[in-house]
Amino acid sequence: MRCLIIAEHDGQNLNTATARAVAAASQLGVEAIDVAVLAHGGQALAEQAAILEGVSQVLLLDREENAHPLAAVLAPQIAALAEGYSHLFMPSTTFGKDVLPRVAALMGLPQISDLMTVKGPHHFERPVYAGNAIIELQCPPEQPVLATVRTASFKPVGTGDAAPIETRALEIDLPGHTRFVALEADAGDRPDLQSAERVVSGGRGLGSEENFRLVEQLADKLHAAVGASRAAVDAGYAPNDLQVGQTGKIIAPELYIALGISGAIQHLTGIKDAGTIVAINKDPDAPIFEVADLGLVGDLFEIVPQLLEKLD
Amino acid sequence: MKILVALKRVVDYNVRIQVKPDGSGVAVEGAKMSINPFDEIALEEALRLKEADKAEEVIVVSIGPEAAQQQLRTGLAMGADRAILVQSDEAVSPLHAARILHTLVQAEQPGLVLLGKQAIDDDSNQTGQMLAALWGRPQATFASKVALEGETATVTREVDAGLETIAVDLPAVITSDLRLNEPRFVKLPDIMKAKRKPLDIRPLEELGVTPPPACQIVRWRAPEPRQAGHKVETVDELLTALKERGVL
């Protein structure tokens, strides 16, 4: 049995989601874990993939069409590469969710979304109903397993000795019907909310868009990403794409600090896999305290400035 | 141009989901059922395109039990022109659903297929992409903005890195994210009107679609609850506790 993982990257750097997918693959008990890098000018990316612990070989598919991650362009190449592998994994990020089902349909195979537990090479768990239920799946051993790996469920593997890199050239005509136009990255130098190690989120307790700056200040001090509750987004304090929760982003940072967030079910669903949850709220009965590892009851407009000062 | 919109009948998002003690499934018998919210957004987008004279006809399709007619009637009341129910009492997997939709697409020849990015029951997020692959056409997933111009759709996608814009040639499959639009409310006269719109019921067996191989669900369980920690009194105590945990 051999597992192939498709690396996620932004053209310069490998996303940590790739190292998390390798961690999931390491639990399968397969003989080899190969990582494929589909990129344009991807030698440095291949080198980053080669040092991930447990990787046997890196396959580099370097061609101009791979400059941007377009599912219609990548899928036929991945389907061809996957030949002979027992497992094909991608991270369950917007990248993996976009691309892998297209590969699966080309291969005529089912796909598992958000694989969260490896119980055996063909035996897995995944969440359904927004994480309110978990299903255990048994897959037919005679056919390849295709899965997106829920990144929050696996810690990224470390680095070690470099595995060999093999450059592959595939003779495949790629479609021109899908074209990249632009990517408008999230504001500033802050880490990406989905993959950040630390996240500071603000809720309705902030009271205004102006006050929401406090959340940003604390985030910047901690090199954290900024998030928001649905209430804060609906009130116009923060933009839509910062929303954390069932209908926004489901995240699992090492540290999550909730400022003025009461903790509606829909928000808690989005953070329940976080490492340490800190809640700061003036209402001692707020539901957020029922899931927080550390709670501090009080006025965030007094507490946050103190934190900022003491973190200097 | 025709637009085909797929609507899945799902347990309403306000219903609290509980796993049955014997692990055989979730206890949702008699629960309120609705159109999958992401599919409702997809339908709204299709209707807006029709109202902007970018499309002539909006067809809603569902794969599900006889009762899924309710969701199709709601879709008709929102403004769709006609409906097709592929009747199946068994739940179908995403690849199976994509194959079924593909046969309908071949018959109807739409210029655009719109559906939700995922259904809120199985959370698979696969069917649209799979349909696009089988059809050999472009896909634009997680759409938060759609602009049609001639034979091209320019779609803004909500990806982890920010907002990505791609251009796709039609016909194409677009899957909607939460922020694409806010679906309209259905008005009573429209519900009455919807009763007279055509709703075509086709048994799944008659379509001749082979179900693909699938993984079996062997057990359901509830997620492990998160335990509450403790409260600290001061900022200093908080910082000390965070350092002890190694997160600062």
Coordinates of C-alpha atoms in Angstrom, one line a residue:
Chain A
M1 CA 0.0 0.0 0.0
R2 CA 1.2 3.5 -0.9
C3 CA -0.2 6.9 -0.2
L4 CA 0.0 9.9 -2.4
I5 CA -0.5 13.4 -1.0
I6 CA -1.1 16.5 -3.1
A7 CA 0.8 19.4 -1.6
E8 CA -0.9 22.7 -1.0
H9 CA 1.1 25.9 -1.5
D10 CA 0.9 29.5 -2.6
G11 CA 3.7 29.3 -5.1
Q12 CA 6.4 30.2 -2.6
N13 CA 5.7 28.2 0.5
L14 CA 4.1 24.9 1.4
N15 CA 1.0 25.2 3.5
T16 CA 1.1 23.5 6.9
A17 CA -2.0 21.6 5.8
T18 CA 0.3 19.4 3.7
A19 CA 2.3 18.4 6.8
R20 CA -1.0 17.6 8.6
A21 CA -2.1 15.4 5.7
V22 CA 1.3 13.6 5.9
A23 CA 0.6 13.0 9.6
A24 CA -2.7 11.3 8.8
A25 CA -1.0 9.2 6.1
S26 CA 1.6 8.1 8.7
Q27 CA -1.1 6.4 10.7
L28 CA -2.2 4.2 7.7
G29 CA 0.6 1.7 8.0
V30 CA 1.5 2.1 4.3
E31 CA 5.0 1.3 2.8
A32 CA 5.5 4.7 1.2
I33 CA 4.1 8.2 1.5
D34 CA 4.8 10.3 -1.6
V35 CA 4.0 14.0 -2.0
A36 CA 3.2 15.5 -5.4
V37 CA 3.9 19.2 -5.9
L38 CA 2.0 20.6 -8.9
A39 CA 3.5 24.1 -9.5
H40 CA 5.2 26.4 -11.9
G41 CA 8.8 26.9 -10.8
G42 CA 8.3 24.5 -8.0
Q43 CA 11.8 23.3 -7.1
A44 CA 11.9 25.1 -3.8
L45 CA 8.5 23.8 -2.9
A46 CA 9.5 20.3 -3.7
E47 CA 12.5 20.7 -1.4
Q48 CA 10.2 21.9 1.4
A49 CA 8.0 18.8 0.8
A50 CA 11.1 16.5 0.7
I51 CA 12.1 17.2 4.3
L52 CA 8.7 16.5 5.8
E53 CA 9.1 13.6 8.2
G54 CA 7.9 10.3 6.8
V55 CA 7.9 11.3 3.2
S56 CA 9.5 8.7 0.8
Q57 CA 9.6 10.6 -2.4
V58 CA 8.5 13.9 -3.9
L59 CA 7.0 14.1 -7.4
L60 CA 7.3 17.5 -9.0
L61 CA 5.0 18.4 -11.9
D62 CA 6.3 21.7 -13.1
R63 CA 4.4 23.3 -15.8
E64 CA 3.1 26.8 -16.6
E65 CA -0.6 25.8 -16.3
N66 CA 0.0 24.8 -12.7
A67 CA 0.9 28.4 -11.6
H68 CA -2.6 28.8 -10.0
P69 CA -4.6 26.0 -8.3
L70 CA -7.4 25.5 -10.8
A71 CA -9.3 22.3 -10.2
A72 CA -10.1 21.6 -13.9
V73 CA -6.4 21.9 -14.7
L74 CA -5.0 20.0 -11.7
A75 CA -7.5 17.1 -11.5
P76 CA -6.6 15.2 -14.7
Q77 CA -2.9 15.4 -13.8
I78 CA -3.6 14.1 -10.2
A79 CA -5.8 11.3 -11.5
A80 CA -3.0 10.2 -13.8
L81 CA -0.4 10.4 -10.9
A82 CA -2.6 8.5 -8.5
E83 CA -2.4 5.3 -10.7
G84 CA -1.0 2.5 -8.5
Y85 CA -1.5 4.2 -5.1
S86 CA -3.8 2.7 -2.5
H87 CA -4.6 6.1 -0.9
L88 CA -4.8 9.6 -2.3
F89 CA -5.0 12.4 0.3
M90 CA -5.4 16.1 0.1
P91 CA -5.9 18.6 3.0
S92 CA -9.5 19.5 3.7
T93 CA -9.0 23.2 2.9
T94 CA -10.8 25.1 0.1
F95 CA -8.0 23.8 -2.2
G96 CA -8.5 20.1 -1.4
K97 CA -12.3 20.4 -1.2
D98 CA -12.3 22.0 -4.7
V99 CA -9.9 19.7 -6.4
L100 CA -10.3 16.1 -4.9
P101 CA -14.0 15.5 -5.8
R102 CA -13.1 16.4 -9.4
V103 CA -10.3 13.8 -9.3
A104 CA -12.6 11.2 -7.6
A105 CA -15.3 11.6 -10.3
L106 CA -12.6 11.2 -13.1
M107 CA -11.5 8.0 -11.4
G108 CA -15.0 6.8 -10.8
L109 CA -14.4 6.5 -7.0
P110 CA -16.1 7.8 -3.9
Q111 CA -14.4 10.3 -1.7
I112 CA -14.3 10.8 2.1
S113 CA -14.5 14.4 3.2
D114 CA -12.9 15.7 6.4
L115 CA -11.2 12.4 7.5
M116 CA -10.6 13.0 11.2
T117 CA -9.5 9.6 12.6
V118 CA -7.5 6.7 11.0
K119 CA -8.7 3.5 12.6
G120 CA -7.1 1.3 9.9
P121 CA -6.0 1.5 6.3
H122 CA -9.7 1.3 5.2
H123 CA -11.4 2.3 8.4
F124 CA -11.9 5.9 9.2
E125 CA -14.1 8.5 11.0
R126 CA -15.5 11.8 9.8
P127 CA -17.8 14.4 11.2
V128 CA -21.3 15.1 9.7
Y129 CA -24.0 17.6 10.6
A130 CA -21.4 20.3 11.3
G131 CA -19.6 18.1 13.8
N132 CA -22.7 17.2 15.8
A133 CA -22.3 13.6 14.8
I134 CA -19.3 11.4 13.9
I135 CA -19.6 8.5 11.5
E136 CA -17.3 5.5 11.3
L137 CA -16.7 4.3 7.8
Q138 CA -15.4 1.0 6.4
C139 CA -14.2 1.2 2.8
P140 CA -13.7 -1.6 0.3
P141 CA -10.1 -2.7 0.6
E142 CA -9.8 -3.5 -3.1
Q143 CA -10.2 0.0 -4.3
P144 CA -8.1 3.2 -3.6
V145 CA -9.2 5.5 -0.8
L146 CA -9.6 9.1 -1.7
A147 CA -9.9 11.5 1.2
T148 CA -9.6 15.1 2.3
V149 CA -7.9 15.3 5.7
R150 CA -9.5 17.5 8.3
T151 CA -6.5 19.6 9.2
A152 CA -7.7 20.4 12.8
S153 CA -7.5 16.7 13.6
F154 CA -3.8 16.1 12.9
K155 CA -0.7 17.9 14.2
P156 CA 1.8 18.7 11.4
V157 CA 4.7 16.3 11.1
G158 CA 8.2 17.7 11.7
T159 CA 11.1 17.8 9.3
G160 CA 14.0 15.5 8.8
D161 CA 16.3 14.1 6.1
A162 CA 15.4 15.1 2.6
A163 CA 13.6 12.5 0.5
P164 CA 14.5 12.2 -3.3
I165 CA 12.7 14.5 -5.7
E166 CA 11.6 13.1 -9.1
T167 CA 10.5 15.4 -11.8
R168 CA 7.6 14.0 -13.8
A169 CA 6.3 15.1 -17.1
L170 CA 2.8 14.0 -18.1
E171 CA 1.5 14.0 -21.6
I172 CA -1.9 15.3 -20.9
D173 CA -3.9 18.0 -22.7
L174 CA -5.2 20.4 -20.1
P175 CA -8.5 22.4 -20.6
G176 CA -8.4 26.1 -21.2
H177 CA -12.0 26.7 -20.2
T178 CA -11.1 27.9 -16.7
R179 CA -8.8 30.8 -16.2
F180 CA -7.3 32.5 -13.1
V181 CA -8.0 36.2 -12.9
A182 CA -6.9 37.5 -9.5
L183 CA -6.4 36.7 -5.9
E184 CA -7.2 39.4 -3.3
A185 CA -5.4 38.2 -0.2
D186 CA -6.6 38.9 3.2
A187 CA -5.5 42.3 4.6
G188 CA -2.0 42.9 5.8
D189 CA 0.6 40.7 7.3
R190 CA -1.7 38.9 9.7
P191 CA -1.7 35.1 9.5
D192 CA -4.5 33.4 7.6
L193 CA -7.5 32.7 9.9
Q194 CA -7.9 29.2 8.7
S195 CA -4.4 28.0 9.4
A196 CA -3.2 30.4 12.2
E197 CA -1.7 29.0 15.4
R198 CA -3.3 31.8 17.3
V199 CA -6.6 33.5 16.8
V200 CA -8.1 36.5 18.6
S201 CA -11.8 36.9 17.9
G202 CA -14.3 39.7 18.8
G203 CA -18.0 39.6 19.4
R204 CA -20.9 41.9 20.0
G205 CA -19.4 42.9 23.3
L206 CA -17.0 45.1 21.3
G207 CA -19.9 47.5 20.6
S208 CA -18.6 49.2 17.5
E209 CA -16.4 48.8 14.4
E210 CA -14.1 51.3 16.0
N211 CA -13.7 49.3 19.2
F212 CA -13.0 46.2 17.1
R213 CA -9.5 47.7 16.6
L214 CA -8.8 46.4 20.1
V215 CA -9.2 42.8 18.8
E216 CA -6.7 43.6 16.0
Q217 CA -4.2 45.2 18.4
L218 CA -4.2 42.1 20.6
A219 CA -4.0 39.9 17.6
D220 CA -1.0 41.8 16.2
K221 CA 0.7 41.7 19.6
L222 CA 0.4 37.9 19.6
H223 CA 1.1 37.4 15.9
A224 CA -2.4 36.0 15.7
A225 CA -5.2 36.0 13.1
V226 CA -8.3 38.0 13.7
G227 CA -11.7 36.4 13.8
A228 CA -15.3 37.5 14.7
S229 CA -18.5 36.0 15.8
R230 CA -21.6 36.1 13.6
A231 CA -23.1 38.7 15.8
A232 CA -20.1 41.0 15.3
V233 CA -20.2 40.4 11.5
D234 CA -24.0 41.0 11.4
A235 CA -23.5 44.2 13.4
G236 CA -20.9 45.4 10.9
Y237 CA -18.0 45.5 13.3
A238 CA -16.0 43.0 11.2
P239 CA -16.0 41.8 7.5
N240 CA -17.8 38.5 6.6
D241 CA -14.6 36.6 5.8
L242 CA -13.5 36.8 9.5
Q243 CA -16.6 34.9 10.7
V244 CA -15.8 31.9 12.9
G245 CA -18.5 29.3 13.4
Q246 CA -20.7 26.7 11.7
T247 CA -21.6 29.0 8.9
G248 CA -18.2 30.7 8.7
K249 CA -14.8 29.1 9.3
I250 CA -14.2 26.1 11.4
I251 CA -10.8 26.5 12.9
A252 CA -8.4 24.7 15.4
P253 CA -5.6 27.1 16.5
E254 CA -3.4 26.3 19.4
L255 CA -4.7 29.4 21.2
Y256 CA -8.1 31.0 20.8
I257 CA -9.0 34.2 22.6
A258 CA -12.7 35.2 22.5
L259 CA -13.3 38.8 23.5
G260 CA -16.9 39.8 24.2
I261 CA -18.3 36.7 22.6
S262 CA -21.2 35.1 24.4
G263 CA -20.7 31.7 22.7
A264 CA -23.7 30.8 20.6
I265 CA -23.8 27.1 19.6
Q266 CA -23.0 28.1 16.0
H267 CA -19.8 29.8 17.1
L268 CA -18.8 27.0 19.5
T269 CA -19.0 24.5 16.6
G270 CA -16.3 26.5 14.8
I271 CA -13.8 26.4 17.7
K272 CA -14.3 23.2 19.6
D273 CA -11.0 21.7 18.3
A274 CA -8.9 24.6 19.4
G275 CA -6.0 23.8 21.8
T276 CA -6.6 26.4 24.5
I277 CA -9.7 28.6 24.6
V278 CA -9.6 31.8 26.6
A279 CA -12.8 33.7 27.2
I280 CA -13.0 37.3 28.3
N281 CA -16.6 38.4 28.9
K282 CA -18.4 40.6 31.4
D283 CA -21.3 38.2 31.8
P284 CA -20.2 35.3 34.1
D285 CA -23.1 33.2 32.8
A286 CA -22.1 33.4 29.1
P287 CA -22.0 30.0 27.5
I288 CA -18.5 30.6 26.2
F289 CA -17.3 29.9 29.7
E290 CA -18.7 26.3 29.5
V291 CA -16.1 25.5 26.9
A292 CA -13.3 27.8 27.8
D293 CA -10.1 26.4 29.4
L294 CA -9.4 29.8 30.9
G295 CA -12.1 32.3 31.7
L296 CA -11.8 35.9 32.9
V297 CA -14.9 37.7 33.9
G298 CA -14.7 41.4 33.5
D299 CA -14.8 44.5 31.2
L300 CA -12.7 43.7 28.1
F301 CA -12.1 47.5 27.7
E302 CA -10.1 47.3 30.9
I303 CA -8.6 43.9 30.5
V304 CA -7.4 44.1 26.9
P305 CA -5.3 47.3 27.4
Q306 CA -3.7 45.6 30.5
L307 CA -2.9 42.5 28.4
L308 CA -1.4 44.7 25.7
E309 CA 0.8 46.4 28.2
K310 CA 1.9 43.3 30.0
L311 CA 2.7 41.4 26.7
D312 CA 5.2 44.1 25.7
Chain B
M1 CA -30.2 29.9 -21.6
K2 CA -31.5 27.4 -19.1
I3 CA -30.2 27.2 -15.5
L4 CA -30.5 24.0 -13.6
V5 CA -30.5 24.2 -9.8
A6 CA -30.1 21.2 -7.5
L7 CA -32.0 21.3 -4.2
K8 CA -31.4 18.8 -1.5
R9 CA -34.1 18.1 1.2
V10 CA -32.3 18.2 4.6
V11 CA -33.1 18.5 8.2
D12 CA -33.7 22.1 9.0
Y13 CA -30.6 23.9 10.3
N14 CA -32.3 24.9 13.5
V15 CA -33.0 21.3 14.5
R16 CA -30.7 20.0 17.2
I17 CA -29.0 16.9 16.0
Q18 CA -28.7 14.0 18.4
V19 CA -27.1 10.6 17.7
K20 CA -29.3 7.6 18.6
P21 CA -28.0 5.7 21.6
D22 CA -27.6 2.5 19.6
G23 CA -25.3 4.2 17.1
S24 CA -27.5 3.5 14.1
G25 CA -28.0 7.1 13.0
V26 CA -29.3 10.4 14.1
A27 CA -32.7 10.9 15.7
V28 CA -34.4 13.1 13.2
E29 CA -37.8 11.3 12.6
G30 CA -40.5 13.9 12.3
A31 CA -38.0 16.8 12.3
K32 CA -38.6 19.9 10.3
M33 CA -37.2 19.5 6.8
S34 CA -36.0 22.3 4.5
I35 CA -34.1 23.1 1.3
N36 CA -30.4 22.9 2.1
P37 CA -29.6 26.6 2.8
F38 CA -26.7 26.7 0.4
D39 CA -28.9 25.3 -2.4
E40 CA -31.5 28.0 -1.6
I41 CA -28.8 30.6 -2.1
A42 CA -27.9 28.9 -5.5
L43 CA -31.6 29.1 -6.5
E44 CA -31.8 32.8 -5.5
E45 CA -28.8 33.5 -7.7
A46 CA -30.4 31.7 -10.6
L47 CA -33.6 33.7 -10.2
R48 CA -31.6 36.9 -10.1
L49 CA -29.9 36.0 -13.3
K50 CA -33.2 35.3 -14.9
E51 CA -34.6 38.6 -13.7
A52 CA -31.6 40.3 -15.2
D53 CA -32.4 38.7 -18.6
K54 CA -29.3 36.5 -18.5
A55 CA -31.4 33.3 -18.5
E56 CA -34.8 32.3 -19.8
E57 CA -35.7 29.3 -17.6
V58 CA -34.8 28.1 -14.2
I59 CA -35.3 24.3 -13.5
V60 CA -35.1 23.0 -9.9
V61 CA -34.1 19.3 -9.5
S62 CA -34.1 17.2 -6.4
I63 CA -33.0 13.6 -5.7
G64 CA -34.9 12.2 -2.7
P65 CA -38.1 10.7 -1.4
E66 CA -41.6 11.6 -2.5
A67 CA -41.7 14.2 0.3
A68 CA -38.9 16.2 -1.4
Q69 CA -41.8 17.5 -3.6
Q70 CA -42.3 20.0 -0.7
Q71 CA -38.9 21.5 -1.2
L72 CA -39.3 21.6 -5.0
R73 CA -42.7 23.4 -4.5
T74 CA -40.9 25.9 -2.3
G75 CA -38.4 26.4 -5.1
L76 CA -41.2 26.9 -7.6
A77 CA -42.8 29.4 -5.2
M78 CA -39.5 31.3 -5.0
G79 CA -39.8 31.6 -8.8
A80 CA -38.4 28.6 -10.6
D81 CA -40.3 27.6 -13.7
R82 CA -40.5 23.9 -13.4
A83 CA -39.2 21.0 -11.3
I84 CA -37.9 17.5 -11.6
L85 CA -37.9 15.0 -8.7
V86 CA -35.7 11.9 -9.2
Q87 CA -37.4 9.8 -6.6
S88 CA -35.3 7.6 -4.4
D89 CA -36.1 6.5 -0.9
E90 CA -32.4 5.5 -0.3
A91 CA -30.0 8.4 0.3
V92 CA -27.5 8.6 -2.6
S93 CA -23.8 9.3 -2.3
P94 CA -22.3 12.4 -3.9
L95 CA -20.8 10.6 -6.9
H96 CA -24.2 8.8 -7.4
A97 CA -26.0 12.2 -7.2
A98 CA -23.5 13.7 -9.7
R99 CA -24.1 10.8 -12.1
I100 CA -27.9 11.4 -11.8
L101 CA -27.5 15.1 -12.3
H102 CA -25.3 14.4 -15.3
T103 CA -28.0 12.4 -17.1
L104 CA -30.4 15.3 -16.5
V105 CA -27.8 17.8 -17.7
Q106 CA -27.4 15.8 -20.9
A107 CA -31.2 15.9 -21.5
E108 CA -31.8 19.5 -20.5
Q109 CA -28.5 21.1 -21.9
P110 CA -28.4 24.0 -19.4
G111 CA -25.9 26.8 -19.8
L112 CA -25.3 26.8 -16.1
V113 CA -25.8 24.5 -13.2
L114 CA -26.0 26.1 -9.7
L115 CA -25.9 24.2 -6.4
G116 CA -24.9 24.7 -2.9
K117 CA -21.2 24.2 -2.0
Q118 CA -22.3 21.5 0.4
A119 CA -25.4 20.0 2.1
I120 CA -25.7 20.6 5.8
D121 CA -26.4 17.0 6.6
D122 CA -23.5 15.0 5.2
D123 CA -21.2 18.0 4.7
S124 CA -19.5 16.3 1.8
N125 CA -18.9 19.3 -0.5
Q126 CA -18.4 17.1 -3.5
T127 CA -21.4 16.9 -5.8
G128 CA -20.9 20.0 -7.9
Q129 CA -17.2 19.3 -8.5
M130 CA -18.0 15.7 -9.5
L131 CA -20.8 16.8 -11.9
A132 CA -18.4 19.3 -13.5
A133 CA -15.8 16.5 -14.0
L134 CA -18.3 14.0 -15.5
W135 CA -19.6 16.8 -17.7
G136 CA -16.1 17.8 -18.7
R137 CA -17.0 21.4 -18.0
P138 CA -15.5 24.2 -15.7
Q139 CA -16.3 24.4 -12.0
A140 CA -16.4 27.5 -9.8
T141 CA -16.8 26.5 -6.2
F142 CA -17.4 28.6 -3.0
A143 CA -18.9 31.5 -5.1
S144 CA -19.5 34.8 -3.4
K145 CA -20.1 36.8 -6.6
V146 CA -21.2 35.7 -10.1
A147 CA -21.1 37.9 -13.2
L148 CA -22.3 36.6 -16.6
E149 CA -21.0 38.2 -19.7
G150 CA -21.7 36.5 -23.0
E151 CA -20.2 33.0 -22.9
T152 CA -18.2 33.6 -19.8
A153 CA -18.9 33.7 -16.1
T154 CA -16.5 35.6 -13.8
V155 CA -16.8 34.2 -10.3
T156 CA -15.3 35.4 -7.1
R157 CA -14.5 32.5 -4.8
E158 CA -14.1 32.5 -1.0
V159 CA -10.9 30.6 -0.6
D160 CA -8.7 30.2 2.5
A161 CA -6.2 32.7 1.1
G162 CA -8.8 35.4 0.5
L163 CA -11.0 36.1 -2.5
E164 CA -10.0 34.4 -5.8
T165 CA -11.5 35.4 -9.1
I166 CA -11.7 33.0 -12.0
A167 CA -13.2 33.2 -15.4
V168 CA -15.0 30.1 -16.7
D169 CA -16.5 29.4 -20.1
L170 CA -20.2 28.3 -20.2
P171 CA -21.6 25.8 -19.7
A172 CA -20.3 25.5 -16.2
V173 CA -21.1 24.4 -12.7
I174 CA -21.1 27.0 -9.9
T175 CA -21.4 26.2 -6.2
S176 CA -22.6 28.8 -3.8
D177 CA -21.1 30.0 -0.6
L178 CA -23.0 31.6 2.2
R179 CA -22.4 35.2 1.2
L180 CA -23.4 35.0 -2.5
N181 CA -26.8 36.5 -1.7
E182 CA -29.8 36.5 0.7
P183 CA -32.6 34.4 -0.5
R184 CA -36.0 36.0 -0.9
F185 CA -39.0 35.1 1.3
V186 CA -41.8 33.3 -0.4
K187 CA -45.1 35.1 -0.6
L188 CA -48.5 33.5 -0.2
P189 CA -49.8 34.2 -3.8
D190 CA -46.6 32.6 -5.1
I191 CA -47.2 29.5 -3.1
M192 CA -50.6 29.2 -4.8
K193 CA -49.1 29.9 -8.2
A194 CA -46.4 27.3 -7.6
K195 CA -49.1 24.6 -7.3
R196 CA -49.8 24.9 -11.0
K197 CA -46.2 24.8 -12.2
P198 CA -45.0 21.5 -13.7
L199 CA -43.3 19.0 -11.4
D200 CA -42.1 15.9 -13.1
I201 CA -41.5 12.8 -11.0
R202 CA -39.0 10.2 -12.3
P203 CA -38.2 7.0 -10.4
L204 CA -34.4 6.7 -10.0
E205 CA -34.4 3.1 -11.5
E206 CA -35.7 4.5 -14.8
L207 CA -32.7 6.7 -15.2
G208 CA -30.3 3.7 -15.7
V209 CA -27.6 5.3 -13.5
T210 CA -25.3 2.8 -11.9
P211 CA -24.5 3.5 -8.2
P212 CA -20.8 3.7 -7.7
P213 CA -18.9 1.7 -5.1
A214 CA -19.1 3.3 -1.6
C215 CA -17.8 3.2 1.9
Q216 CA -20.2 1.7 4.5
I217 CA -21.2 3.6 7.6
V218 CA -20.7 1.1 10.4
R219 CA -21.5 3.3 13.4
W220 CA -22.6 6.7 14.5
R221 CA -21.4 8.4 17.6
A222 CA -21.7 11.8 19.3
P223 CA -18.6 14.0 19.4
E224 CA -16.6 14.1 22.7
P225 CA -17.8 17.1 24.7
R226 CA -15.3 19.7 25.6
Q227 CA -14.8 20.1 29.3
A228 CA -15.0 23.6 30.9
G229 CA -11.7 24.8 32.4
H230 CA -11.5 27.2 35.3
K231 CA -11.8 31.0 35.8
V232 CA -8.9 33.2 36.7
E233 CA -9.3 36.5 38.6
T234 CA -6.7 38.8 37.1
V235 CA -4.7 39.4 33.9
D236 CA -1.5 38.3 35.6
E237 CA -3.1 35.0 36.5
L238 CA -4.3 34.6 33.0
L239 CA -0.8 35.2 31.5
T240 CA 0.8 32.8 34.0
A241 CA -1.7 30.1 33.2
L242 CA -1.1 30.6 29.4
K243 CA 2.7 30.4 29.9
E244 CA 2.2 27.2 32.0
R245 CA 0.3 25.7 29.1
G246 CA 3.1 26.6 26.7
V247 CA 0.9 28.6 24.4
L248 CA 2.6 32.0 25.1

